[in-house]
Amino acid sequence: MSNTAHSILDLPDGAKIAYEVLGTQFLGSRQPLVLIGGMSSRRIDWERLASSLSRVRPMNIRTMDRGMGDSQLSPGKDERITLESLAHDLLALLVHLQWKDLSLCGFSMGGLCTAKQANVPDRQLTLDEKKEMARGTLESTFDPAWLANPENSQRFQWWLERMVSGGR
């Protein structure tokens, strides 16, 4: 992965966002996973995880934020990088890739950017909408036989509530 070429998304303000897509043979048949690193992360930081997961699903690695690694700031601007600007950049990338049904995984600042995506531009998602968005990801972490057992339904709902409430 570290030797593979990355792609560049040119944003309207002139910034360039570097990203990489792996597991393209699964596009259209399996849900993509977008990996979003922290402010000082590099593509190679995801190498072990992405090389394994891209064998079974499409992957996008958002390599760097504006001004980091292969990505570039808007030319001629003294811009501040904010959580909102990072979230807008991520949304622009998802629109560019035409990925609507996907999973997000982020760490550090990438985790905050991922959480920011739970906000729809004109309104906050309802608890039920958040649960519906999170259900598939959470289900994928449990044994299917455990999920099929009705005795575990209440425990699964507890985990789902905890996931969408931020652990509160």
mmCIF file of C-alpha atoms in Angstrom:
data_model
loop_
_atom_site.group_PDB
_atom_site.id
_atom_site.type_symbol
_atom_site.label_atom_id
_atom_site.label_comp_id
_atom_site.label_asym_id
_atom_site.label_seq_id
_atom_site.Cartn_x
_atom_site.Cartn_y
_atom_site.Cartn_z
ATOM 1 C CA MET A 1 0.000 0.000 0.000
ATOM 2 C CA SER A 2 2.716 2.509 0.856
ATOM 3 C CA ASN A 3 4.093 2.246 -2.680
ATOM 4 C CA THR A 4 0.743 2.639 -4.434
ATOM 5 C CA ALA A 5 -0.320 5.815 -6.127
ATOM 6 C CA HIS A 6 -2.847 8.049 -4.501
ATOM 7 C CA SER A 7 -5.529 10.188 -6.112
ATOM 8 C CA ILE A 8 -6.101 13.898 -5.627
ATOM 9 C CA LEU A 9 -9.450 15.643 -5.259
ATOM 10 C CA ASP A 10 -9.249 19.293 -6.333
ATOM 11 C CA LEU A 11 -11.610 21.345 -4.180
ATOM 12 C CA PRO A 12 -13.286 24.559 -5.418
ATOM 13 C CA ASP A 13 -11.108 26.734 -3.155
ATOM 14 C CA GLY A 14 -7.930 25.275 -4.688
ATOM 15 C CA ALA A 15 -7.072 22.883 -1.865
ATOM 16 C CA LYS A 16 -6.083 19.353 -2.854
ATOM 17 C CA ILE A 17 -7.107 16.335 -0.800
ATOM 18 C CA ALA A 18 -5.093 13.133 -1.242
ATOM 19 C CA TYR A 19 -6.845 9.784 -0.910
ATOM 20 C CA GLU A 20 -6.465 6.193 -1.966
ATOM 21 C CA VAL A 21 -9.101 3.594 -2.894
ATOM 22 C CA LEU A 22 -8.364 -0.085 -2.343
ATOM 23 C CA GLY A 23 -10.547 -3.156 -2.886
ATOM 24 C CA THR A 24 -12.173 -1.598 -5.950
ATOM 25 C CA GLN A 25 -13.325 -5.040 -7.133
ATOM 26 C CA PHE A 26 -15.944 -4.897 -4.343
ATOM 27 C CA LEU A 27 -17.403 -1.478 -5.262
ATOM 28 C CA GLY A 28 -21.134 -1.802 -5.830
ATOM 29 C CA SER A 29 -21.404 -5.116 -4.013
ATOM 30 C CA ARG A 30 -20.048 -4.352 -0.535
ATOM 31 C CA GLN A 31 -20.224 -1.326 1.721
ATOM 32 C CA PRO A 32 -17.096 0.844 1.528
ATOM 33 C CA LEU A 33 -15.112 1.755 4.606
ATOM 34 C CA VAL A 34 -13.446 5.167 4.854
ATOM 35 C CA LEU A 35 -10.417 5.408 7.134
ATOM 36 C CA ILE A 36 -9.681 8.890 8.454
ATOM 37 C CA GLY A 37 -6.441 9.514 10.281
ATOM 38 C CA GLY A 38 -5.367 12.126 12.768
ATOM 39 C CA MET A 39 -3.677 15.406 11.923
ATOM 40 C CA SER A 40 -0.186 13.943 11.676
ATOM 41 C CA SER A 41 -1.095 10.539 10.241
ATOM 42 C CA ARG A 42 0.268 9.130 7.018
ATOM 43 C CA ARG A 43 -1.093 6.600 4.546
ATOM 44 C CA ILE A 44 1.342 3.982 5.830
ATOM 45 C CA ASP A 45 -0.276 4.207 9.284
ATOM 46 C CA TRP A 46 -3.254 2.290 7.856
ATOM 47 C CA GLU A 47 -1.189 -0.267 5.907
ATOM 48 C CA ARG A 48 -1.762 -3.401 7.998
ATOM 49 C CA LEU A 49 -5.468 -2.772 8.570
ATOM 50 C CA ALA A 50 -6.247 -1.608 5.045
ATOM 51 C CA SER A 51 -4.335 -4.394 3.294
ATOM 52 C CA SER A 52 -6.350 -6.974 5.239
ATOM 53 C CA LEU A 53 -9.761 -5.321 4.927
ATOM 54 C CA SER A 54 -9.384 -4.446 1.242
ATOM 55 C CA ARG A 55 -9.399 -8.170 0.494
ATOM 56 C CA VAL A 56 -13.106 -8.264 1.366
ATOM 57 C CA ARG A 57 -14.488 -4.730 0.894
ATOM 58 C CA PRO A 58 -13.796 -1.426 -0.826
ATOM 59 C CA MET A 59 -11.675 0.945 1.206
ATOM 60 C CA ASN A 60 -10.885 4.619 1.016
ATOM 61 C CA ILE A 61 -7.980 5.997 2.909
ATOM 62 C CA ARG A 62 -8.165 9.706 3.380
ATOM 63 C CA THR A 63 -4.466 10.135 3.575
ATOM 64 C CA MET A 64 -4.024 13.571 4.988
ATOM 65 C CA ASP A 65 -5.853 16.715 5.863
ATOM 66 C CA ARG A 66 -5.227 20.015 4.104
ATOM 67 C CA GLY A 67 -1.570 20.915 4.224
ATOM 68 C CA MET A 68 -0.479 17.470 5.472
ATOM 69 C CA GLY A 69 1.340 14.781 3.499
ATOM 70 C CA ASP A 70 0.161 14.603 -0.099
ATOM 71 C CA SER A 71 -2.716 17.052 0.480
ATOM 72 C CA GLN A 72 -2.304 20.803 -0.038
ATOM 73 C CA LEU A 73 -3.763 23.972 1.420
ATOM 74 C CA SER A 74 -5.606 26.463 -0.763
ATOM 75 C CA PRO A 75 -2.931 28.439 -2.652
ATOM 76 C CA GLY A 76 -2.359 32.005 -1.545
ATOM 77 C CA LYS A 77 -4.578 31.765 1.522
ATOM 78 C CA ASP A 78 -3.743 31.915 5.206
ATOM 79 C CA GLU A 79 -6.405 29.414 6.178
ATOM 80 C CA ARG A 80 -7.293 27.994 9.535
ATOM 81 C CA ILE A 81 -7.986 24.296 9.710
ATOM 82 C CA THR A 82 -11.079 23.633 11.794
ATOM 83 C CA LEU A 83 -13.101 20.546 12.565
ATOM 84 C CA GLU A 84 -15.842 21.972 10.346
ATOM 85 C CA SER A 85 -13.473 22.490 7.395
ATOM 86 C CA LEU A 86 -12.146 18.934 7.782
ATOM 87 C CA ALA A 87 -15.702 17.582 7.877
ATOM 88 C CA HIS A 88 -16.593 19.582 4.747
ATOM 89 C CA ASP A 89 -13.515 18.222 2.978
ATOM 90 C CA LEU A 90 -14.551 14.674 3.901
ATOM 91 C CA LEU A 91 -18.083 15.299 2.651
ATOM 92 C CA ALA A 92 -16.698 16.678 -0.637
ATOM 93 C CA LEU A 93 -14.641 13.505 -1.046
ATOM 94 C CA LEU A 94 -17.641 11.254 -0.362
ATOM 95 C CA VAL A 95 -19.736 13.201 -2.882
ATOM 96 C CA HIS A 96 -16.898 12.955 -5.417
ATOM 97 C CA LEU A 97 -16.692 9.175 -4.922
ATOM 98 C CA GLN A 98 -20.514 8.945 -4.997
ATOM 99 C CA TRP A 99 -20.452 6.836 -1.828
ATOM 100 C CA LYS A 100 -23.675 7.223 0.154
ATOM 101 C CA ASP A 101 -23.968 3.952 2.082
ATOM 102 C CA LEU A 102 -20.634 3.536 3.868
ATOM 103 C CA SER A 103 -18.850 3.108 7.160
ATOM 104 C CA LEU A 104 -16.447 5.634 8.655
ATOM 105 C CA CYS A 105 -13.503 4.833 10.926
ATOM 106 C CA GLY A 106 -11.337 7.568 12.350
ATOM 107 C CA PHE A 107 -8.807 8.050 15.095
ATOM 108 C CA SER A 108 -7.681 11.161 16.919
ATOM 109 C CA MET A 109 -8.732 14.208 14.838
ATOM 110 C CA GLY A 110 -10.054 11.746 12.238
ATOM 111 C CA GLY A 111 -12.373 10.360 14.923
ATOM 112 C CA LEU A 112 -13.712 13.834 15.626
ATOM 113 C CA CYS A 113 -14.174 14.429 11.907
ATOM 114 C CA THR A 114 -16.027 11.115 11.679
ATOM 115 C CA ALA A 115 -18.313 12.113 14.551
ATOM 116 C CA LYS A 116 -18.963 15.466 12.876
ATOM 117 C CA GLN A 117 -20.414 13.598 9.867
ATOM 118 C CA ALA A 118 -23.348 12.535 12.070
ATOM 119 C CA ASN A 119 -24.685 16.075 11.587
ATOM 120 C CA VAL A 120 -26.887 16.645 8.583
ATOM 121 C CA PRO A 121 -26.426 20.213 7.252
ATOM 122 C CA ASP A 122 -29.868 21.568 8.149
ATOM 123 C CA ARG A 123 -30.678 19.520 11.213
ATOM 124 C CA GLN A 124 -29.379 17.161 13.867
ATOM 125 C CA LEU A 125 -30.093 13.467 13.311
ATOM 126 C CA THR A 126 -32.715 11.923 15.575
ATOM 127 C CA LEU A 127 -31.696 9.169 17.974
ATOM 128 C CA ASP A 128 -33.517 6.609 15.811
ATOM 129 C CA GLU A 129 -31.687 7.831 12.670
ATOM 130 C CA LYS A 130 -28.336 7.557 14.463
ATOM 131 C CA LYS A 131 -29.223 4.047 15.631
ATOM 132 C CA GLU A 132 -30.165 3.020 12.115
ATOM 133 C CA MET A 133 -26.872 4.387 10.769
ATOM 134 C CA ALA A 134 -24.860 2.599 13.469
ATOM 135 C CA ARG A 135 -26.752 -0.709 13.501
ATOM 136 C CA GLY A 136 -24.930 -2.375 10.575
ATOM 137 C CA THR A 137 -21.487 -1.440 11.840
ATOM 138 C CA LEU A 138 -22.269 -2.673 15.338
ATOM 139 C CA GLU A 139 -23.877 -5.895 14.056
ATOM 140 C CA SER A 140 -20.716 -6.661 12.073
ATOM 141 C CA THR A 141 -18.756 -6.824 15.344
ATOM 142 C CA PHE A 142 -20.931 -9.608 16.843
ATOM 143 C CA ASP A 143 -21.221 -13.300 16.083
ATOM 144 C CA PRO A 144 -24.308 -13.793 13.843
ATOM 145 C CA ALA A 145 -25.466 -16.709 16.011
ATOM 146 C CA TRP A 146 -25.354 -14.459 19.087
ATOM 147 C CA LEU A 147 -27.357 -11.778 17.259
ATOM 148 C CA ALA A 148 -29.964 -14.332 16.135
ATOM 149 C CA ASN A 149 -30.618 -15.411 19.721
ATOM 150 C CA PRO A 150 -33.646 -13.406 21.007
ATOM 151 C CA GLU A 151 -32.220 -13.544 24.539
ATOM 152 C CA ASN A 152 -29.434 -11.195 23.399
ATOM 153 C CA SER A 153 -31.697 -8.546 21.891
ATOM 154 C CA GLN A 154 -31.812 -6.384 25.010
ATOM 155 C CA ARG A 155 -28.020 -6.522 25.416
ATOM 156 C CA PHE A 156 -27.524 -5.571 21.753
ATOM 157 C CA GLN A 157 -29.879 -2.617 22.187
ATOM 158 C CA TRP A 158 -27.811 -1.519 25.204
ATOM 159 C CA TRP A 159 -24.654 -1.546 23.055
ATOM 160 C CA LEU A 160 -26.429 0.327 20.270
ATOM 161 C CA GLU A 161 -27.673 3.019 22.693
ATOM 162 C CA ARG A 162 -24.171 3.351 24.112
ATOM 163 C CA MET A 163 -22.639 3.623 20.645
ATOM 164 C CA VAL A 164 -24.873 6.464 19.446
ATOM 165 C CA SER A 165 -24.773 8.355 22.736
ATOM 166 C CA GLY A 166 -20.978 8.466 22.856
ATOM 167 C CA GLY A 167 -20.812 6.048 25.775
ATOM 168 C CA ARG A 168 -22.933 8.140 28.111
#
